[in-house]
Amino acid sequence: MSLSGTGEPADGLTPPALFPAPEPDRVAPAPRRVAPPPPADPDDSARQLPFFAADAADPSLADLAGLLAGPGEVVRMGGTARLSVVVDAAWRVHVLVAELALRGVAATWEATADGRHAVRTSYARTLKPLAVAWLRGSAKRPPAGFHLNGRRLRLWLAAAGVAEPPGFLLRLGAGDEECWEPVGGALAAVGLSGALLGPAEGGPAYRITGRRRLARLAELVGDPPPAAPPAAWPGHA
């Protein structure tokens, strides 16, 4: 895939919309009285996952925390901030530029010396709250109460998810050791407990394995974006 320096594909095509347009308002049917559901089984976390799926709510700037859970970085300048992430494939650039645009954030990209691609937003005041929440000085650290949902996982996966049969890797920032443990806890909280791989094991990354966990990951992140190779997305190999 060839993209221009403005983040647009060289062939003039705009990034695909990853979320369908809302349907026109419809008259809701009259509510019916139904029996209350049975009490939730605390051990059956799979029943709770649809509420956290990528299509459960509209895209928002808060979703960009998913990039910071992985290898994304954020820096401040005055009352503004900029988000950046280095990715290893052109399709990831295409997807991330489109996802950022859905959230009202302009982004550009450039090739790196090692053959990868750096995606960067402009400095924007709207990104300052994200920087305030995640930065301790210049160090990145998840804020208290950090959690993951489908939209955040979708961005993390688009930037740094790697299919590694029979599992899936979610790559982390190499210099973000203070993030690894709390991010792992957030994964476990949505039913995606993973094994932490250190740099000597091909990481840093969390490896998600097991039929049920991989099915949950696929349910949470939704269908693959049009630009993503099918084998690069969980549940669509």
PDB file of C-alpha atoms in Angstrom:
ATOM      1  CA  MET A   1       0.000   0.000   0.000  1.00  0.00           C
ATOM      2  CA  SER A   2       1.415   3.352  -0.967  1.00  0.00           C
ATOM      3  CA  LEU A   3       0.480   6.350   1.142  1.00  0.00           C
ATOM      4  CA  SER A   4       1.314  10.024   0.693  1.00  0.00           C
ATOM      5  CA  GLY A   5       3.145  12.080   3.304  1.00  0.00           C
ATOM      6  CA  THR A   6      -0.160  13.568   4.431  1.00  0.00           C
ATOM      7  CA  GLY A   7      -1.439  10.191   5.551  1.00  0.00           C
ATOM      8  CA  GLU A   8      -3.558   9.784   2.359  1.00  0.00           C
ATOM      9  CA  PRO A   9      -2.986   6.862  -0.021  1.00  0.00           C
ATOM     10  CA  ALA A  10      -1.007   7.852  -3.106  1.00  0.00           C
ATOM     11  CA  ASP A  11      -3.803   6.606  -5.391  1.00  0.00           C
ATOM     12  CA  GLY A  12      -6.117   9.314  -4.031  1.00  0.00           C
ATOM     13  CA  LEU A  13      -8.389   7.012  -2.049  1.00  0.00           C
ATOM     14  CA  THR A  14      -9.398   8.244   1.350  1.00  0.00           C
ATOM     15  CA  PRO A  15      -9.076   5.942   4.383  1.00  0.00           C
ATOM     16  CA  PRO A  16     -12.107   3.700   4.757  1.00  0.00           C
ATOM     17  CA  ALA A  17     -14.715   4.468   7.370  1.00  0.00           C
ATOM     18  CA  LEU A  18     -14.490   1.744   9.990  1.00  0.00           C
ATOM     19  CA  PHE A  19     -17.789   2.480  11.662  1.00  0.00           C
ATOM     20  CA  PRO A  20     -21.141   2.585   9.788  1.00  0.00           C
ATOM     21  CA  ALA A  21     -23.087   5.822   9.650  1.00  0.00           C
ATOM     22  CA  PRO A  22     -25.914   6.010  12.183  1.00  0.00           C
ATOM     23  CA  GLU A  23     -29.304   4.957  10.896  1.00  0.00           C
ATOM     24  CA  PRO A  24     -32.120   7.541  10.666  1.00  0.00           C
ATOM     25  CA  ASP A  25     -34.241   7.933  13.753  1.00  0.00           C
ATOM     26  CA  ARG A  26     -36.964   5.334  14.000  1.00  0.00           C
ATOM     27  CA  VAL A  27     -40.048   5.206  16.154  1.00  0.00           C
ATOM     28  CA  ALA A  28     -39.269   2.853  18.999  1.00  0.00           C
ATOM     29  CA  PRO A  29     -41.841   0.138  19.708  1.00  0.00           C
ATOM     30  CA  ALA A  30     -43.799   0.344  22.917  1.00  0.00           C
ATOM     31  CA  PRO A  31     -41.876  -1.237  25.779  1.00  0.00           C
ATOM     32  CA  ARG A  32     -42.977  -4.663  26.914  1.00  0.00           C
ATOM     33  CA  ARG A  33     -42.913  -6.000  30.417  1.00  0.00           C
ATOM     34  CA  VAL A  34     -40.405  -8.784  30.626  1.00  0.00           C
ATOM     35  CA  ALA A  35     -39.179 -10.919  33.462  1.00  0.00           C
ATOM     36  CA  PRO A  36     -35.928  -9.697  35.027  1.00  0.00           C
ATOM     37  CA  PRO A  37     -32.822 -11.596  33.966  1.00  0.00           C
ATOM     38  CA  PRO A  38     -31.339 -14.168  36.351  1.00  0.00           C
ATOM     39  CA  PRO A  39     -28.497 -12.990  38.611  1.00  0.00           C
ATOM     40  CA  ALA A  40     -25.153 -12.745  36.819  1.00  0.00           C
ATOM     41  CA  ASP A  41     -22.730 -15.562  37.349  1.00  0.00           C
ATOM     42  CA  PRO A  42     -19.530 -13.886  38.610  1.00  0.00           C
ATOM     43  CA  ASP A  43     -17.468 -16.603  36.932  1.00  0.00           C
ATOM     44  CA  ASP A  44     -19.077 -16.131  33.506  1.00  0.00           C
ATOM     45  CA  SER A  45     -17.240 -13.016  32.314  1.00  0.00           C
ATOM     46  CA  ALA A  46     -18.052 -13.767  28.664  1.00  0.00           C
ATOM     47  CA  ARG A  47     -21.625 -12.552  29.259  1.00  0.00           C
ATOM     48  CA  GLN A  48     -20.315  -9.122  30.158  1.00  0.00           C
ATOM     49  CA  LEU A  49     -18.040  -8.667  27.149  1.00  0.00           C
ATOM     50  CA  PRO A  50     -20.595  -7.365  24.591  1.00  0.00           C
ATOM     51  CA  PHE A  51     -21.030  -4.258  26.738  1.00  0.00           C
ATOM     52  CA  PHE A  52     -17.356  -3.447  26.125  1.00  0.00           C
ATOM     53  CA  ALA A  53     -17.247  -4.285  22.408  1.00  0.00           C
ATOM     54  CA  ALA A  54     -15.860  -1.842  19.840  1.00  0.00           C
ATOM     55  CA  ASP A  55     -19.289  -1.047  18.416  1.00  0.00           C
ATOM     56  CA  ALA A  56     -20.965  -0.536  21.797  1.00  0.00           C
ATOM     57  CA  ALA A  57     -20.452   3.259  21.698  1.00  0.00           C
ATOM     58  CA  ASP A  58     -19.345   6.029  19.375  1.00  0.00           C
ATOM     59  CA  PRO A  59     -15.596   6.664  18.886  1.00  0.00           C
ATOM     60  CA  SER A  60     -14.102   9.163  21.353  1.00  0.00           C
ATOM     61  CA  LEU A  61     -10.748  10.695  22.205  1.00  0.00           C
ATOM     62  CA  ALA A  62     -10.612   8.541  25.338  1.00  0.00           C
ATOM     63  CA  ASP A  63     -10.200   5.525  23.045  1.00  0.00           C
ATOM     64  CA  LEU A  64      -6.671   6.719  22.208  1.00  0.00           C
ATOM     65  CA  ALA A  65      -5.579   5.337  25.566  1.00  0.00           C
ATOM     66  CA  GLY A  66      -5.499   2.025  23.728  1.00  0.00           C
ATOM     67  CA  LEU A  67      -2.494   3.222  21.743  1.00  0.00           C
ATOM     68  CA  LEU A  68      -0.740   4.195  24.970  1.00  0.00           C
ATOM     69  CA  ALA A  69      -1.421   0.772  26.464  1.00  0.00           C
ATOM     70  CA  GLY A  70       0.775  -0.478  23.633  1.00  0.00           C
ATOM     71  CA  PRO A  71       3.802   1.271  22.118  1.00  0.00           C
ATOM     72  CA  GLY A  72       2.185   4.679  21.615  1.00  0.00           C
ATOM     73  CA  GLU A  73       3.764   7.804  23.114  1.00  0.00           C
ATOM     74  CA  VAL A  74       2.376  11.167  24.139  1.00  0.00           C
ATOM     75  CA  VAL A  75       4.277  14.420  24.723  1.00  0.00           C
ATOM     76  CA  ARG A  76       3.155  17.825  25.943  1.00  0.00           C
ATOM     77  CA  MET A  77       3.970  21.284  24.664  1.00  0.00           C
ATOM     78  CA  GLY A  78       2.399  24.146  26.558  1.00  0.00           C
ATOM     79  CA  GLY A  79      -1.349  23.627  26.592  1.00  0.00           C
ATOM     80  CA  THR A  80      -1.237  21.033  23.823  1.00  0.00           C
ATOM     81  CA  ALA A  81      -0.133  17.450  23.342  1.00  0.00           C
ATOM     82  CA  ARG A  82       0.813  15.134  20.496  1.00  0.00           C
ATOM     83  CA  LEU A  83       0.346  11.380  20.165  1.00  0.00           C
ATOM     84  CA  SER A  84       2.679   9.190  18.115  1.00  0.00           C
ATOM     85  CA  VAL A  85       3.255   5.515  17.426  1.00  0.00           C
ATOM     86  CA  VAL A  86       5.706   3.624  15.237  1.00  0.00           C
ATOM     87  CA  VAL A  87       4.189   0.729  13.299  1.00  0.00           C
ATOM     88  CA  ASP A  88       5.643  -2.027  11.157  1.00  0.00           C
ATOM     89  CA  ALA A  89       3.273  -2.130   8.172  1.00  0.00           C
ATOM     90  CA  ALA A  90       1.617   0.299   5.773  1.00  0.00           C
ATOM     91  CA  TRP A  91      -1.865  -1.100   6.432  1.00  0.00           C
ATOM     92  CA  ARG A  92      -1.526  -0.021  10.062  1.00  0.00           C
ATOM     93  CA  VAL A  93      -0.837   3.552   8.941  1.00  0.00           C
ATOM     94  CA  HIS A  94      -3.972   3.536   6.816  1.00  0.00           C
ATOM     95  CA  VAL A  95      -6.138   2.199   9.653  1.00  0.00           C
ATOM     96  CA  LEU A  96      -4.744   4.515  12.338  1.00  0.00           C
ATOM     97  CA  VAL A  97      -5.039   7.658  10.220  1.00  0.00           C
ATOM     98  CA  ALA A  98      -8.683   6.744   9.554  1.00  0.00           C
ATOM     99  CA  GLU A  99      -9.367   5.967  13.224  1.00  0.00           C
ATOM    100  CA  LEU A 100      -7.807   9.239  14.348  1.00  0.00           C
ATOM    101  CA  ALA A 101      -9.862  11.150  11.775  1.00  0.00           C
ATOM    102  CA  LEU A 102     -13.033   9.574  13.189  1.00  0.00           C
ATOM    103  CA  ARG A 103     -12.110  11.240  16.476  1.00  0.00           C
ATOM    104  CA  GLY A 104     -11.398  14.638  14.934  1.00  0.00           C
ATOM    105  CA  VAL A 105      -7.614  14.289  15.123  1.00  0.00           C
ATOM    106  CA  ALA A 106      -5.432  15.029  12.089  1.00  0.00           C
ATOM    107  CA  ALA A 107      -2.395  12.806  11.616  1.00  0.00           C
ATOM    108  CA  THR A 108       0.572  12.488   9.283  1.00  0.00           C
ATOM    109  CA  TRP A 109       3.158   9.764   8.806  1.00  0.00           C
ATOM    110  CA  GLU A 110       6.729   9.319   7.673  1.00  0.00           C
ATOM    111  CA  ALA A 111       9.086   6.439   7.047  1.00  0.00           C
ATOM    112  CA  THR A 112      11.649   5.635   9.720  1.00  0.00           C
ATOM    113  CA  ALA A 113      15.282   4.714   9.200  1.00  0.00           C
ATOM    114  CA  ASP A 114      14.599   1.071  10.054  1.00  0.00           C
ATOM    115  CA  GLY A 115      11.867   0.663   7.436  1.00  0.00           C
ATOM    116  CA  ARG A 116       8.877   1.212   9.698  1.00  0.00           C
ATOM    117  CA  HIS A 117       6.341   4.067   9.749  1.00  0.00           C
ATOM    118  CA  ALA A 118       5.842   6.797  12.362  1.00  0.00           C
ATOM    119  CA  VAL A 119       2.265   8.046  12.695  1.00  0.00           C
ATOM    120  CA  ARG A 120       1.937  11.395  14.482  1.00  0.00           C
ATOM    121  CA  THR A 121      -0.919  13.691  15.321  1.00  0.00           C
ATOM    122  CA  SER A 122      -0.630  17.443  15.307  1.00  0.00           C
ATOM    123  CA  TYR A 123      -0.193  19.188  18.646  1.00  0.00           C
ATOM    124  CA  ALA A 124      -3.735  19.760  19.865  1.00  0.00           C
ATOM    125  CA  ARG A 125      -5.409  21.065  22.987  1.00  0.00           C
ATOM    126  CA  THR A 126      -7.915  18.237  22.804  1.00  0.00           C
ATOM    127  CA  LEU A 127      -5.111  15.732  23.479  1.00  0.00           C
ATOM    128  CA  LYS A 128      -3.829  17.490  26.597  1.00  0.00           C
ATOM    129  CA  PRO A 129      -6.123  15.571  29.025  1.00  0.00           C
ATOM    130  CA  LEU A 130      -4.713  12.304  27.689  1.00  0.00           C
ATOM    131  CA  ALA A 131      -1.162  13.527  28.320  1.00  0.00           C
ATOM    132  CA  VAL A 132      -2.026  14.790  31.799  1.00  0.00           C
ATOM    133  CA  ALA A 133      -3.525  11.415  32.705  1.00  0.00           C
ATOM    134  CA  TRP A 134      -0.651   9.317  31.357  1.00  0.00           C
ATOM    135  CA  LEU A 135       2.530  11.291  32.010  1.00  0.00           C
ATOM    136  CA  ARG A 136       4.509  11.378  35.249  1.00  0.00           C
ATOM    137  CA  GLY A 137       7.148  13.871  34.224  1.00  0.00           C
ATOM    138  CA  SER A 138       8.275  12.418  30.912  1.00  0.00           C
ATOM    139  CA  ALA A 139       7.494   8.809  31.878  1.00  0.00           C
ATOM    140  CA  LYS A 140       4.358   7.081  30.618  1.00  0.00           C
ATOM    141  CA  ARG A 141       2.207   5.298  33.178  1.00  0.00           C
ATOM    142  CA  PRO A 142      -1.475   4.251  33.108  1.00  0.00           C
ATOM    143  CA  PRO A 143      -3.680   6.440  35.303  1.00  0.00           C
ATOM    144  CA  ALA A 144      -5.472   5.035  38.331  1.00  0.00           C
ATOM    145  CA  GLY A 145      -8.546   3.127  37.255  1.00  0.00           C
ATOM    146  CA  PHE A 146      -7.257   2.521  33.742  1.00  0.00           C
ATOM    147  CA  HIS A 147      -9.390  -0.007  31.888  1.00  0.00           C
ATOM    148  CA  LEU A 148      -9.655  -1.485  28.430  1.00  0.00           C
ATOM    149  CA  ASN A 149     -12.704  -1.863  26.216  1.00  0.00           C
ATOM    150  CA  GLY A 150     -13.282  -2.898  22.625  1.00  0.00           C
ATOM    151  CA  ARG A 151     -12.524   0.491  21.088  1.00  0.00           C
ATOM    152  CA  ARG A 152      -9.244   0.849  22.973  1.00  0.00           C
ATOM    153  CA  LEU A 153      -8.246  -2.710  22.174  1.00  0.00           C
ATOM    154  CA  ARG A 154      -9.092  -2.158  18.509  1.00  0.00           C
ATOM    155  CA  LEU A 155      -6.618   0.733  18.328  1.00  0.00           C
ATOM    156  CA  TRP A 156      -3.943  -1.195  20.219  1.00  0.00           C
ATOM    157  CA  LEU A 157      -4.398  -4.170  17.928  1.00  0.00           C
ATOM    158  CA  ALA A 158      -4.303  -1.990  14.785  1.00  0.00           C
ATOM    159  CA  ALA A 159      -1.020  -0.474  15.931  1.00  0.00           C
ATOM    160  CA  ALA A 160       0.756  -3.466  17.437  1.00  0.00           C
ATOM    161  CA  GLY A 161      -1.281  -6.662  17.351  1.00  0.00           C
ATOM    162  CA  VAL A 162       0.432  -9.644  15.746  1.00  0.00           C
ATOM    163  CA  ALA A 163      -1.082 -13.013  14.898  1.00  0.00           C
ATOM    164  CA  GLU A 164       1.209 -15.742  16.205  1.00  0.00           C
ATOM    165  CA  PRO A 165      -0.690 -19.022  15.912  1.00  0.00           C
ATOM    166  CA  PRO A 166      -2.032 -20.518  18.009  1.00  0.00           C
ATOM    167  CA  GLY A 167      -2.205 -17.182  19.832  1.00  0.00           C
ATOM    168  CA  PHE A 168      -2.089 -13.426  19.384  1.00  0.00           C
ATOM    169  CA  LEU A 169       0.480 -10.903  20.572  1.00  0.00           C
ATOM    170  CA  LEU A 170      -0.310  -7.395  21.799  1.00  0.00           C
ATOM    171  CA  ARG A 171       3.008  -5.561  21.740  1.00  0.00           C
ATOM    172  CA  LEU A 172       4.059  -3.090  24.438  1.00  0.00           C
ATOM    173  CA  GLY A 173       6.410  -0.135  24.511  1.00  0.00           C
ATOM    174  CA  ALA A 174       9.997  -1.325  24.935  1.00  0.00           C
ATOM    175  CA  GLY A 175      10.828   1.359  27.483  1.00  0.00           C
ATOM    176  CA  ASP A 176       7.507   1.310  29.327  1.00  0.00           C
ATOM    177  CA  GLU A 177       8.199  -1.244  32.051  1.00  0.00           C
ATOM    178  CA  GLU A 178       6.040   0.633  34.563  1.00  0.00           C
ATOM    179  CA  CYS A 179       3.063   0.183  32.242  1.00  0.00           C
ATOM    180  CA  TRP A 180       3.332  -3.541  31.664  1.00  0.00           C
ATOM    181  CA  GLU A 181       1.822  -4.825  34.915  1.00  0.00           C
ATOM    182  CA  PRO A 182      -1.197  -2.463  35.110  1.00  0.00           C
ATOM    183  CA  VAL A 183      -1.936  -3.004  31.419  1.00  0.00           C
ATOM    184  CA  GLY A 184      -1.858  -6.753  32.041  1.00  0.00           C
ATOM    185  CA  GLY A 185      -4.337  -6.268  34.860  1.00  0.00           C
ATOM    186  CA  ALA A 186      -6.645  -4.337  32.531  1.00  0.00           C
ATOM    187  CA  LEU A 187      -6.461  -7.185  30.016  1.00  0.00           C
ATOM    188  CA  ALA A 188      -7.347  -9.715  32.694  1.00  0.00           C
ATOM    189  CA  ALA A 189     -10.321  -7.592  33.789  1.00  0.00           C
ATOM    190  CA  VAL A 190     -11.961  -8.038  30.368  1.00  0.00           C
ATOM    191  CA  GLY A 191     -11.263 -11.753  30.199  1.00  0.00           C
ATOM    192  CA  LEU A 192      -7.982 -11.570  28.283  1.00  0.00           C
ATOM    193  CA  SER A 193      -5.394 -12.769  30.767  1.00  0.00           C
ATOM    194  CA  GLY A 194      -2.138 -13.098  28.881  1.00  0.00           C
ATOM    195  CA  ALA A 195       1.440 -14.191  29.398  1.00  0.00           C
ATOM    196  CA  LEU A 196       3.924 -11.330  29.571  1.00  0.00           C
ATOM    197  CA  LEU A 197       6.853 -11.895  27.211  1.00  0.00           C
ATOM    198  CA  GLY A 198      10.079 -10.045  27.964  1.00  0.00           C
ATOM    199  CA  PRO A 199      12.448  -8.682  25.313  1.00  0.00           C
ATOM    200  CA  ALA A 200      14.445 -11.928  25.354  1.00  0.00           C
ATOM    201  CA  GLU A 201      11.271 -13.853  24.453  1.00  0.00           C
ATOM    202  CA  GLY A 202      10.263 -11.732  21.492  1.00  0.00           C
ATOM    203  CA  GLY A 203       8.489  -9.056  23.516  1.00  0.00           C
ATOM    204  CA  PRO A 204       7.699  -6.966  25.288  1.00  0.00           C
ATOM    205  CA  ALA A 205       4.185  -8.169  24.579  1.00  0.00           C
ATOM    206  CA  TYR A 206       1.245  -9.980  26.081  1.00  0.00           C
ATOM    207  CA  ARG A 207       0.485 -13.304  24.443  1.00  0.00           C
ATOM    208  CA  ILE A 208      -3.207 -14.200  24.365  1.00  0.00           C
ATOM    209  CA  THR A 209      -3.861 -17.914  23.896  1.00  0.00           C
ATOM    210  CA  GLY A 210      -6.734 -20.323  24.307  1.00  0.00           C
ATOM    211  CA  ARG A 211      -9.871 -20.725  22.226  1.00  0.00           C
ATOM    212  CA  ARG A 212     -12.124 -18.835  24.635  1.00  0.00           C
ATOM    213  CA  ARG A 213      -9.750 -15.903  25.138  1.00  0.00           C
ATOM    214  CA  LEU A 214      -9.147 -15.528  21.405  1.00  0.00           C
ATOM    215  CA  ALA A 215     -12.886 -15.624  20.768  1.00  0.00           C
ATOM    216  CA  ARG A 216     -13.334 -12.891  23.383  1.00  0.00           C
ATOM    217  CA  LEU A 217     -10.634 -10.784  21.763  1.00  0.00           C
ATOM    218  CA  ALA A 218     -12.327 -11.133  18.376  1.00  0.00           C
ATOM    219  CA  GLU A 219     -15.690 -10.201  19.910  1.00  0.00           C
ATOM    220  CA  LEU A 220     -14.271  -7.147  21.643  1.00  0.00           C
ATOM    221  CA  VAL A 221     -12.385  -5.627  18.688  1.00  0.00           C
ATOM    222  CA  GLY A 222     -15.062  -6.333  16.083  1.00  0.00           C
ATOM    223  CA  ASP A 223     -14.654  -6.928  12.382  1.00  0.00           C
ATOM    224  CA  PRO A 224     -11.307  -6.156  10.737  1.00  0.00           C
ATOM    225  CA  PRO A 225     -10.898  -2.769   9.042  1.00  0.00           C
ATOM    226  CA  PRO A 226     -10.960  -2.989   5.229  1.00  0.00           C
ATOM    227  CA  ALA A 227      -7.219  -2.240   5.042  1.00  0.00           C
ATOM    228  CA  ALA A 228      -6.207  -5.022   7.442  1.00  0.00           C
ATOM    229  CA  PRO A 229      -5.105  -8.374   6.012  1.00  0.00           C
ATOM    230  CA  PRO A 230      -7.617 -11.001   7.211  1.00  0.00           C
ATOM    231  CA  ALA A 231      -4.881 -13.118   8.793  1.00  0.00           C
ATOM    232  CA  ALA A 232      -3.759 -10.114  10.864  1.00  0.00           C
ATOM    233  CA  TRP A 233      -7.066  -9.845  12.747  1.00  0.00           C
ATOM    234  CA  PRO A 234      -8.331 -12.211  15.463  1.00  0.00           C
ATOM    235  CA  GLY A 235     -11.070 -14.547  14.365  1.00  0.00           C
ATOM    236  CA  HIS A 236     -10.463 -13.922  10.675  1.00  0.00           C
ATOM    237  CA  ALA A 237      -7.379 -15.963   9.848  1.00  0.00           C
TER     238      ALA A 237
END
